[in-house]
Short mmCIF file of C-alpha atoms in Angstrom, two decimals:
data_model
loop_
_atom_site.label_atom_id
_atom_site.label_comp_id
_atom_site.label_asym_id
_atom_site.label_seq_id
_atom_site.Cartn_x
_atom_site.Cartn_y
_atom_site.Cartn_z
CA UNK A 13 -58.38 33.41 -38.68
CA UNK A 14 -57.55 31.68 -41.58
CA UNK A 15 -56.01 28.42 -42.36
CA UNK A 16 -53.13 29.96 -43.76
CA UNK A 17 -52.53 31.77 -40.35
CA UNK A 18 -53.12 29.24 -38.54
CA UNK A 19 -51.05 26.90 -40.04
CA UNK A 20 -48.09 29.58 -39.85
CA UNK A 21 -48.63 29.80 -35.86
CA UNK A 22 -48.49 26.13 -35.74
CA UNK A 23 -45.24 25.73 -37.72
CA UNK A 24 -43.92 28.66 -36.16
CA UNK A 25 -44.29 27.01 -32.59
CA UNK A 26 -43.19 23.66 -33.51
CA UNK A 27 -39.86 24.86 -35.11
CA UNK A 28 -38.88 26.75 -32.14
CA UNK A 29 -39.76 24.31 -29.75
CA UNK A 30 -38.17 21.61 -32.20
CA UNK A 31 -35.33 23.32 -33.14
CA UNK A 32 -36.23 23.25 -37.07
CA UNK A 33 -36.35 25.48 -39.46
CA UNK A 34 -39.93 26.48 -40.19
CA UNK A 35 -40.12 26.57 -43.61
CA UNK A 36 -38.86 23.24 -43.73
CA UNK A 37 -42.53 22.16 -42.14
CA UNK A 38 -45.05 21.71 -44.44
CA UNK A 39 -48.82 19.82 -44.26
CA UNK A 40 -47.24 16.46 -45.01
CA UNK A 41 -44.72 16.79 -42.04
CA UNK A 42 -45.20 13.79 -39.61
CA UNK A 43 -45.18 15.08 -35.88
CA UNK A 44 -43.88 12.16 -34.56
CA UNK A 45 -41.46 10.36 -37.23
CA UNK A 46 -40.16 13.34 -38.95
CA UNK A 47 -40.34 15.78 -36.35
CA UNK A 48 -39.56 13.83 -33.09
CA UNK A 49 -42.33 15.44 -31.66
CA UNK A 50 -43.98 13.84 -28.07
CA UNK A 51 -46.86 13.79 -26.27
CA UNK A 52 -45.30 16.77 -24.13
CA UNK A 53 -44.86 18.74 -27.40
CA UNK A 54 -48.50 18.14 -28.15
CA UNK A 55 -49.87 19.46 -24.95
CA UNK A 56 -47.62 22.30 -24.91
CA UNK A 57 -48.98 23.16 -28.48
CA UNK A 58 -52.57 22.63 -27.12
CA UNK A 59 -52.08 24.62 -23.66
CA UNK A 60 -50.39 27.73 -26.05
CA UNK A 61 -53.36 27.73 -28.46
CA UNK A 62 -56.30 27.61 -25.57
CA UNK A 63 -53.57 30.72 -23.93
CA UNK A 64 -52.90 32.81 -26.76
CA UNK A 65 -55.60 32.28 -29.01
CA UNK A 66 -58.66 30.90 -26.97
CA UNK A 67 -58.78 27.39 -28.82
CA UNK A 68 -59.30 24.58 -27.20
CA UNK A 69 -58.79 21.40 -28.65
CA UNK A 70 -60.63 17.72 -27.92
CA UNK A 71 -58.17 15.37 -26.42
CA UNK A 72 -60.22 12.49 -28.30
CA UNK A 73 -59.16 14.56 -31.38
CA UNK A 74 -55.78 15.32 -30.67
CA UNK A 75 -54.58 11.83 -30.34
CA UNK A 76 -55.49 10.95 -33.78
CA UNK A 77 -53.36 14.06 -35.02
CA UNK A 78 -50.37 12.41 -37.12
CA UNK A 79 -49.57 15.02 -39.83
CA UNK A 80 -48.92 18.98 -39.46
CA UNK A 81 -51.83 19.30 -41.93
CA UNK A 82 -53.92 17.14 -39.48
CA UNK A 83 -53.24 18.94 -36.80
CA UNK A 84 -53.75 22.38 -38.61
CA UNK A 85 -57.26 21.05 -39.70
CA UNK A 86 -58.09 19.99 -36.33
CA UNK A 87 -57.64 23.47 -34.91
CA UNK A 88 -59.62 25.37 -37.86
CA UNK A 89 -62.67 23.12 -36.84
CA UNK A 90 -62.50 24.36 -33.38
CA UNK A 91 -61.79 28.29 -34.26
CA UNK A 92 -63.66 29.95 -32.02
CA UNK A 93 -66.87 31.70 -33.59
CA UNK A 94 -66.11 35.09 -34.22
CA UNK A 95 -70.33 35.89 -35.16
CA UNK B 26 -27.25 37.50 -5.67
CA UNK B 27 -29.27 39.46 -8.16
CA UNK B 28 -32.05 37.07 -8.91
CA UNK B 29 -35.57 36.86 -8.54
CA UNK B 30 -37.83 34.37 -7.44
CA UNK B 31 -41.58 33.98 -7.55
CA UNK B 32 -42.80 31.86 -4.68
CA UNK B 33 -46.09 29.86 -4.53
CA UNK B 34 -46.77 29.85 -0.20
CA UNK B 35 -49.97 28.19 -0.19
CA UNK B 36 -49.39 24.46 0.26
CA UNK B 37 -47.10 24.96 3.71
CA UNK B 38 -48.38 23.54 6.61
CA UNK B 39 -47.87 26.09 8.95
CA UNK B 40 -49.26 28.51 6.22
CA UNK B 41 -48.34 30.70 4.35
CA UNK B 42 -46.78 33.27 6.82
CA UNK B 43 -44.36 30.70 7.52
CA UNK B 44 -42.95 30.76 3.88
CA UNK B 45 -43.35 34.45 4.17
CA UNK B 46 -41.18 34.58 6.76
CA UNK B 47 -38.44 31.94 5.22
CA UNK B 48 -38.55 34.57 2.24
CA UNK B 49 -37.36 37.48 4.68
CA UNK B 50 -34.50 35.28 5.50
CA UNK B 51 -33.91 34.86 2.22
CA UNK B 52 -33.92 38.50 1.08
CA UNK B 53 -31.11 39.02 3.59
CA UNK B 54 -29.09 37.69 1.20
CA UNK B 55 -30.11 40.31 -1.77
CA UNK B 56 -32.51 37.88 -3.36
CA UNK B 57 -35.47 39.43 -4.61
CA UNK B 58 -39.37 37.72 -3.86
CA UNK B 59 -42.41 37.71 -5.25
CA UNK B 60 -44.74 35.93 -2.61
CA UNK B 61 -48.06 34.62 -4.41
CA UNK B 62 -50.65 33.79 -1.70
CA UNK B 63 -53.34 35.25 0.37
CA UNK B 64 -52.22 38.78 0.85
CA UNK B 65 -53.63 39.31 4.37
CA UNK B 66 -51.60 36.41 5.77
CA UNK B 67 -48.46 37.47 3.67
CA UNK B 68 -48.17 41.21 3.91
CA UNK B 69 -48.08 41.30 7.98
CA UNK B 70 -45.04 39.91 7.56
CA UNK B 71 -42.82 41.33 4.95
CA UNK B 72 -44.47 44.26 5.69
CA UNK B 73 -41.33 46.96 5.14
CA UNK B 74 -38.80 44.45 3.97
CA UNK B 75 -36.73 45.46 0.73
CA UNK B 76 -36.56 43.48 -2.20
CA UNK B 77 -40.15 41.42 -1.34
CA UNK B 78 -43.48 41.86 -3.46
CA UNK B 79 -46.66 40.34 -2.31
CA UNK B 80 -49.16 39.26 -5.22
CA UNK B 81 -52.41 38.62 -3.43
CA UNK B 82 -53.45 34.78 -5.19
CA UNK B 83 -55.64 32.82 -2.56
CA UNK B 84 -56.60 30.42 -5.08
CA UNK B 85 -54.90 26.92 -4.07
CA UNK B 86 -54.52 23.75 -5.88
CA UNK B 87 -51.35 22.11 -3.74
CA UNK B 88 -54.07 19.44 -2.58
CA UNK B 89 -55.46 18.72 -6.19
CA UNK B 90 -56.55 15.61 -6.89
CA UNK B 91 -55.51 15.80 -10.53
CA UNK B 92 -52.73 18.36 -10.82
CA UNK B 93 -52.41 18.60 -14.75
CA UNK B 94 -56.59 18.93 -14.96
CA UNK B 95 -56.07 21.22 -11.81
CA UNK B 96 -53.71 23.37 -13.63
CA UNK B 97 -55.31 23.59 -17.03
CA UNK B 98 -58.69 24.71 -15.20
CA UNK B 99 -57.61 27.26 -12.73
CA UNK B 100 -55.40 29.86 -14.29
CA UNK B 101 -56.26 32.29 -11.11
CA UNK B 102 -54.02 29.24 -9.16
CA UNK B 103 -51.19 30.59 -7.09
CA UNK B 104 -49.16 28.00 -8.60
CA UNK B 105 -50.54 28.89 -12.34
CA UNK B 106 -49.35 32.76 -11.71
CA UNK B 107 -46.02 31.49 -10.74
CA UNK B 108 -45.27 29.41 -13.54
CA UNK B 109 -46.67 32.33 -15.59
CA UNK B 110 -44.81 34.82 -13.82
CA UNK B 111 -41.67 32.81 -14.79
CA UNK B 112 -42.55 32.41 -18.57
CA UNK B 113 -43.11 36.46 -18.70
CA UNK B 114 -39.59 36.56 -17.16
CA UNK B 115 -41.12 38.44 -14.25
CA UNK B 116 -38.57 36.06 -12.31
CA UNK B 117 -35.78 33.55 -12.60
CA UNK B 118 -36.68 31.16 -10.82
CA UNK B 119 -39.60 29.27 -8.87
CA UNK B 120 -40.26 27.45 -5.36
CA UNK B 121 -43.28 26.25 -4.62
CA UNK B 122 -44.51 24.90 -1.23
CA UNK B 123 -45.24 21.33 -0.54
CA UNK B 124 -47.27 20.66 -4.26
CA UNK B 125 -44.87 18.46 -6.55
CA UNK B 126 -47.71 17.31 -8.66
CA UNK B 127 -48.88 20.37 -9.49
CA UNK B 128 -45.50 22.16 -9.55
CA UNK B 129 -44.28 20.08 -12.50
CA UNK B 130 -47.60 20.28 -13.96
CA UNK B 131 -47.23 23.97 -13.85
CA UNK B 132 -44.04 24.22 -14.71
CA UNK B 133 -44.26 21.38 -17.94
CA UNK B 134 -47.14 23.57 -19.38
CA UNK B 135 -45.82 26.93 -18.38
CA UNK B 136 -42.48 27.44 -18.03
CA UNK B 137 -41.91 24.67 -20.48
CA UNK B 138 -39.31 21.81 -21.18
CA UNK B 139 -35.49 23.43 -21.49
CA UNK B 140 -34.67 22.93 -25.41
CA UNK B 141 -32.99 19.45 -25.97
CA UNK B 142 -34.60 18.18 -23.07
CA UNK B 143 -36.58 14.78 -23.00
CA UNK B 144 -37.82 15.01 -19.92
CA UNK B 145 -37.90 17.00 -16.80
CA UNK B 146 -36.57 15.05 -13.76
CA UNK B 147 -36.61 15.56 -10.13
CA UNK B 148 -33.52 15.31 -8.48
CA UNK B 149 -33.22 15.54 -4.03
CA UNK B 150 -30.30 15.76 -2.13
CA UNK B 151 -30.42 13.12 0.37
CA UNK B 152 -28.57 14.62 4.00
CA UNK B 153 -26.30 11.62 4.14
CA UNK B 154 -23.59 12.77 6.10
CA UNK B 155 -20.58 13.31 5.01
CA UNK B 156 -21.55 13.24 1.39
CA UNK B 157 -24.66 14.72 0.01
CA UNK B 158 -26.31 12.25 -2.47
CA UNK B 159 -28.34 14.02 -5.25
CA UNK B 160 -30.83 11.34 -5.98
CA UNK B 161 -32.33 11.67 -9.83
CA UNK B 162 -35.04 11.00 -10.75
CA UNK B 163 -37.21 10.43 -8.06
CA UNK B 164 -40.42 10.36 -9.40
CA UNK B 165 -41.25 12.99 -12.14
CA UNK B 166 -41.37 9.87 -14.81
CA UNK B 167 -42.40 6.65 -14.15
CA UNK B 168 -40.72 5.16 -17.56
CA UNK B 169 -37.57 6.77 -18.60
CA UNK B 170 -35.40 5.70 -21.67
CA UNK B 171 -31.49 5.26 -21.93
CA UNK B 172 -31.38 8.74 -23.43
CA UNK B 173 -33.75 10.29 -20.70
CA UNK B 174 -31.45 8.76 -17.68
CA UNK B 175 -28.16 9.82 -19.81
CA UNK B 176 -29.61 13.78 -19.43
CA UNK B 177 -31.27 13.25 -15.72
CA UNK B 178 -27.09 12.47 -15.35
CA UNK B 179 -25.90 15.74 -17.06
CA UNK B 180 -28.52 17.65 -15.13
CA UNK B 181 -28.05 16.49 -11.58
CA UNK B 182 -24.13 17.16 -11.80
CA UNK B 183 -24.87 20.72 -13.42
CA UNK B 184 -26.97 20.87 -10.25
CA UNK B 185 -24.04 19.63 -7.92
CA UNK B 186 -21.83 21.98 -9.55
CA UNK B 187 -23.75 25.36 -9.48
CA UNK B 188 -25.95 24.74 -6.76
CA UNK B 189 -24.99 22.24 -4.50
CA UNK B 190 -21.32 23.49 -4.41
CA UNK B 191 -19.42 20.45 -6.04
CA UNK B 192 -16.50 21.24 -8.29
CA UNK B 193 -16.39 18.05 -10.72
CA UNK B 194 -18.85 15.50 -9.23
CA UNK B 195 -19.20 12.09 -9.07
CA UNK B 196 -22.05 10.43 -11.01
CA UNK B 197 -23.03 7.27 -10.31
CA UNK B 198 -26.12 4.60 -11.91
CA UNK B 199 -28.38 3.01 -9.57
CA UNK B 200 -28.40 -1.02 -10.29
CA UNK B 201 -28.42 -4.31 -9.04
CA UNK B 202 -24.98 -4.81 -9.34
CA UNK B 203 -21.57 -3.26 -10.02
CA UNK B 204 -20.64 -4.76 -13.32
CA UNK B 205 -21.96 -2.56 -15.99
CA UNK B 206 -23.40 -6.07 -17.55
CA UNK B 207 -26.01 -6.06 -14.45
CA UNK B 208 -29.50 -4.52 -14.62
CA UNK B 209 -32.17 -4.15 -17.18
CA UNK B 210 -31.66 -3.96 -21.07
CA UNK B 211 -32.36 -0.47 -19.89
CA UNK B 212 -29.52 -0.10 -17.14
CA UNK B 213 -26.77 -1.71 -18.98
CA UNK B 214 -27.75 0.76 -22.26
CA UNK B 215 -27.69 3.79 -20.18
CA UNK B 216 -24.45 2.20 -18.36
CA UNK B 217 -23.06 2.23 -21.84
CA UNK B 218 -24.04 5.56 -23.39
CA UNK B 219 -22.62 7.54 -19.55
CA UNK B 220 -19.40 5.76 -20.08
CA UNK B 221 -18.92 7.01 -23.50
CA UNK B 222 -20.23 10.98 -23.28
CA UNK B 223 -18.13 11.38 -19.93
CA UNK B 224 -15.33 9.29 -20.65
CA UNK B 225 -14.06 12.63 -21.92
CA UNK B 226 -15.59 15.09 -19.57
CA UNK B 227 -13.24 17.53 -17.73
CA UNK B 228 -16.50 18.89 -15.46
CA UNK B 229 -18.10 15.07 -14.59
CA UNK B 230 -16.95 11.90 -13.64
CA UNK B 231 -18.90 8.56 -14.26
CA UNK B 232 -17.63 6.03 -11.51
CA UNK B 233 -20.45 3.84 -12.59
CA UNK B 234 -22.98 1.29 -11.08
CA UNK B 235 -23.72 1.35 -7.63
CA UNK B 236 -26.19 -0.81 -5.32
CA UNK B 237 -29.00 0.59 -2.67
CA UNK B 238 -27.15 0.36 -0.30
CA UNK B 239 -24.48 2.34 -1.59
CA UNK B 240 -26.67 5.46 -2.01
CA UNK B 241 -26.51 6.17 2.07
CA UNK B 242 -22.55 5.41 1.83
CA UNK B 243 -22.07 8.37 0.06
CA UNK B 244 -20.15 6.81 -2.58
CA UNK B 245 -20.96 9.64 -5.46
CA UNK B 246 -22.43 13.06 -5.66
CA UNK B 247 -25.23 12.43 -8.05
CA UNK B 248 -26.96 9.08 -8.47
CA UNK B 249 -29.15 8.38 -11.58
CA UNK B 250 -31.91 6.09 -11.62
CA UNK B 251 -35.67 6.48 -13.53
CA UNK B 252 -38.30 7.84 -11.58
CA UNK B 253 -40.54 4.73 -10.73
CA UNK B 254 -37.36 3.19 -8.94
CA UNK B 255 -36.15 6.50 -7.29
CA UNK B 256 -39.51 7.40 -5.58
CA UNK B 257 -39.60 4.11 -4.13
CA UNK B 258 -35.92 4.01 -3.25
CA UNK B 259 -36.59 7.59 -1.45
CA UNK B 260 -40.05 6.63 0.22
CA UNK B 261 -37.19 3.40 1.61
CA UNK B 262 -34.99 5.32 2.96
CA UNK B 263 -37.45 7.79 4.62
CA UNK B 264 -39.27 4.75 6.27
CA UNK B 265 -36.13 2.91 7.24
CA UNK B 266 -34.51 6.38 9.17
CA UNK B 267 -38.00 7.24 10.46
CA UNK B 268 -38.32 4.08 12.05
CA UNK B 269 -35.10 3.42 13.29
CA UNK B 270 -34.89 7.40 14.92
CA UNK B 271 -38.07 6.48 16.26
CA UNK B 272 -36.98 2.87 18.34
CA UNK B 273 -33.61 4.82 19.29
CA UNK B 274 -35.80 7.45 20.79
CA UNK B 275 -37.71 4.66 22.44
CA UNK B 276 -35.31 2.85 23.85
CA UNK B 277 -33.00 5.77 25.31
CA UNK B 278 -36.37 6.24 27.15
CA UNK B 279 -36.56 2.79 28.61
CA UNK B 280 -34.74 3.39 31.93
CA UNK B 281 -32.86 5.90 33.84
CA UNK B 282 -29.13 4.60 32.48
CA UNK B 283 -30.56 4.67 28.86
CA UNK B 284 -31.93 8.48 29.27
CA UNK B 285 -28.05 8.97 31.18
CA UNK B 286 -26.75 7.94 28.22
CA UNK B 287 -29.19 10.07 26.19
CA UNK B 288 -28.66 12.97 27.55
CA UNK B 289 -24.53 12.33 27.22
CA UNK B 290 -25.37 11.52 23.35
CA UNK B 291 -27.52 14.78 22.76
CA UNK B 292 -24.33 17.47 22.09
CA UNK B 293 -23.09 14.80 19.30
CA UNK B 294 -26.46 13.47 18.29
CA UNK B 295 -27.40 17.44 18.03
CA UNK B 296 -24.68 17.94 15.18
CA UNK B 297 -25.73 14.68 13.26
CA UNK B 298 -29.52 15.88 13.42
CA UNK B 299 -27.75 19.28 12.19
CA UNK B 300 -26.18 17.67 9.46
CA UNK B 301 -29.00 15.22 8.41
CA UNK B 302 -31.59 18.02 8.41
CA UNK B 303 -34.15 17.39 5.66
CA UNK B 304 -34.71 20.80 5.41
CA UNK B 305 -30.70 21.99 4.72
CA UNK B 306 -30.78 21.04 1.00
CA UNK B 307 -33.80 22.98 0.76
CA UNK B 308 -36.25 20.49 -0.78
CA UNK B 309 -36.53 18.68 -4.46
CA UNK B 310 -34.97 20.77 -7.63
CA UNK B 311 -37.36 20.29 -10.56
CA UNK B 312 -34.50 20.25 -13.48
CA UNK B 313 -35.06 20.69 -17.21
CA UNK B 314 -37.20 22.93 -17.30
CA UNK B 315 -36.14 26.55 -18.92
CA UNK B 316 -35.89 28.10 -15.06
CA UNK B 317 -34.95 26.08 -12.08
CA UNK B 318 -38.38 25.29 -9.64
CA UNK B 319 -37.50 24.11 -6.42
CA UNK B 320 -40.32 22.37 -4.12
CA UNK B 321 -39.53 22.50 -0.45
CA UNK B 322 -41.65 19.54 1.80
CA UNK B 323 -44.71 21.16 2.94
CA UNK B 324 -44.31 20.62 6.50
CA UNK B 325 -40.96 22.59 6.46
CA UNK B 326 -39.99 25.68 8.65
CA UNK B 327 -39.13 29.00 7.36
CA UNK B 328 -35.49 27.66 7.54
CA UNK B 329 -36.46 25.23 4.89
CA UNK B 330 -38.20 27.96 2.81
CA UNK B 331 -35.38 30.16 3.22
CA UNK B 332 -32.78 27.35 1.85
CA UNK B 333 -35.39 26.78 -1.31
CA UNK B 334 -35.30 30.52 -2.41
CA UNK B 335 -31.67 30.85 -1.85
CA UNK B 336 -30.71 27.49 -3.80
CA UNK B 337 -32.99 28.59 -6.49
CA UNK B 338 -31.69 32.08 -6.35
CA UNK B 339 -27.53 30.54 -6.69
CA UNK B 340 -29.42 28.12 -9.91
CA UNK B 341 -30.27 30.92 -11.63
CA UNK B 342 -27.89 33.64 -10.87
CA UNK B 343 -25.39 30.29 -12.10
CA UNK B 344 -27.49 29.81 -15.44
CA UNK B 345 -27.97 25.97 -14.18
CA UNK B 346 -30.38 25.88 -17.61
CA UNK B 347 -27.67 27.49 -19.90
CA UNK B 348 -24.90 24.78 -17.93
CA UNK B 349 -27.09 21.71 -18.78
CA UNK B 350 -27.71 22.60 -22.14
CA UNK B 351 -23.88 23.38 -22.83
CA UNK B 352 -22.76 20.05 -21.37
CA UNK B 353 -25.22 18.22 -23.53
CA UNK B 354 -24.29 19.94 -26.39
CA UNK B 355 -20.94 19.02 -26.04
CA UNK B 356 -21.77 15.46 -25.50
CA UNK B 357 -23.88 15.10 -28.13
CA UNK B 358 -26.83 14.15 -25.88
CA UNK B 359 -29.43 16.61 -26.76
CA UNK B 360 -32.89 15.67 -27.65
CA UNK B 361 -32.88 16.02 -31.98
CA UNK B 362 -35.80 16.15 -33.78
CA UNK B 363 -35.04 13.35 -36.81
CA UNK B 364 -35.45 16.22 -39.46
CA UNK B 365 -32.96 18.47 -37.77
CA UNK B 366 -30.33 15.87 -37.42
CA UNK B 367 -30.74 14.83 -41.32
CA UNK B 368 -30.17 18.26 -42.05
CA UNK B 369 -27.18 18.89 -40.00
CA UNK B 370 -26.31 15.10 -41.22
CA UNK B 371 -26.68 16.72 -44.26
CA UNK B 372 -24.72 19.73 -43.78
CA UNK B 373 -21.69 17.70 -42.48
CA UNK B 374 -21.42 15.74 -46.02
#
């Protein structure tokens, strides 16, 4: 998978669960402050990508998330190996 | 009734035949079942009712410890395929036996938070009689802003009015006080904000503050309060009527005129039991979610059981998730994200 993708099936679930038009998201877009997003959001967002995709995600790591971009990097790292 | 509900039996008490057995009550009434438990114990007893499907999940984790960690590492769970089952929109709605913890757990990560919603609440119908109080929240949050208690207020009358059979409902604010100055910063905000989104309300009525010991005097249908003071205010009242049933029992056994006078009392005493029967409003109703879970006490009968699927059944075959939503809507209390509201800011000039 590559960044690209993954950062469309990360703006694609925030801006349904956030009510937001997805191309409005971009790397820059802070979760919290611009997007009103919560801790619940997060770990819904987490528990979807370990379901549908088989990515889990450190909770250490997660909390530092702040921007869409960060939070896009954060789950490239963990892709799972596909070797 | 033409919904469906998925049922997680393994935290009863009696065990899960019991809840099997409350479900073939409830499919009397044309409400469709799915029964997740161990099969062996379940399919005895539904064994050639209509409208009931047995999925054989043994795996419990009603007693967890750690719910959410319980939740995220057992997908087999009974609980887990219920929430799941939910999400597919393999049913409506969900009841699950005597496991709160994990069935908002379940239901936060699975069946997710309703759109607009801050927070999921957990609203029970105290049996006062007379008047049915529809306590909310009481104890799905422990912190809870003004805006959260504003929704838990929308959501418990939507419940009142689709389940719980009241027509325009009485909402009322837990506080230390009547006078909308009394009560936390907190309180008096929320106080505030109710009195402004229902002054106009044709389906609600805010009738403001009211004191503990209004809550048993049936002075409202739904009363708001966050869910660090509710679960205490519930655990109260539990304690207070299980002790004083309990000295009343005593002392109507203390000598032969007492147990004459017992046994005069019991047609009379029989009907208030009737009518203060924990197990009548069928349990807690896990609201804001985006289908209606219901959790029934664990140590409840099949007639408890059978109230839970048939009150989750009327919630969803009365789209109690499409009613909330609406009424927010129109009061202008839904949960925004800041770069939707610029926009429609934006959009309105």
């Amino acid at each position: 998978m590559t960044r690209d993708e993954v950062s469309d099936i990360v703006r694609r679930h925030l801006a349904d669960e956030l009510e937001v038009d997805a191309a409005d998201i971009t790397d820059a877009t802070r979760l919290r402050d611009d997007l009103g997003a919560d801790s619940m959001d997060l770990m819904i967002l987490g528990q979807e990508l370990k379901d549908v995709h088989g990515i889990t995600l450190p909770e250490e790591e997660a909390v530092q998330v702040v921007t869409v971009g960060d939070a896009v990097d954060l789950v490239v790292r963990h892709l799972p190996s596909t070797t | 009734m033409s919904s469906t509900v998925a049922v997680d039996t393994t935290g009863a008490d009696l065990g899960p035949a019991e809840v099997a057995h409350g479900a073939v009550l409830a499919a009397a009434h044309g409400i469709r079942v799915r029964l997740y438990g161990p099969a062996a114990e379940l399919s005895p007893v539904v064994a050639g009712v209509a409208g009931i499907e047995v999925v054989d999940a043994p795996i419990s984790i009603a007693k967890a410890a750690d719910p959410a960690a319980a939740v995220q590492s057992t997908p087999d769970a009974s609980i887990v395929q219920v929430a799941r089952a939910v999400a597919a929109g393999e049913a409506d709605a969900f009841v699950v036996a005597g496991a709160t913890g994990p069935a908002l757990a379940a239901g936060l990560l699975h069946v997710r938070r309703a759109k607009g919603i801050h927070r999921p609440a957990l609203a029970l119908p105290l049996p006062v009689p007379g008047r049915p109080v529809t306590l909310v929240d009481v104890g799905a949050n422990v912190e809870s802003r003004p805006d959260h208690l504003v929704q838990f207020a929308f959501m418990g009358a939507a419940l009142a009015r689709t389940v719980l059979g009241v027509d325009r409902p009485q909402v009322a604010l837990l506080s230390n006080g009547e006078e909308p100055s009394k009560g936390t910063p907190d309180v008096v905000a929320t106080h505030r904000l109710l009195a402004e989104r229902l002054a106009d309300s044709t389906h609600v009525e805010f009738v403001g503050n009211v004191e503990g010991t209004d809550l048993t005097a049936g002075v409202a249908d739904v009363v708001v309060t966050d869910g660090f003071t509710g679960n205490i205010t519930l655990k109260l009242v539990e304690g207070v009527s299980q002790t004083v049933v309990g000295e009343i029992r005593k002392a109507a056994r203390t000598n032969p005129v007492a147990m004459l006078g017992g046994l005069l009392l019991k047609p009379a005493l029989g009907r208030f039991r009737d009518e203060i029967d924990p197990e009548g409003p069928g349990g807690a109703y896990m609201l804001g979610l985006r289908a209606l879970g219901v959790v029934p006490h664990g140590r409840f009968t099949r007639n408890g059981f059978e109230q839970a699927i048939v009150r989750a059944a009327r919630g969803a075959d009365g789209a109690l998730t499409d009613v909330v939503h609406r009424d927010l809507q129109e009061a202008g209390a839904l949960r925004r994200s800041p770069m939707a509201a610029a926009t429609a800011d934006a959009a309105a000039g």
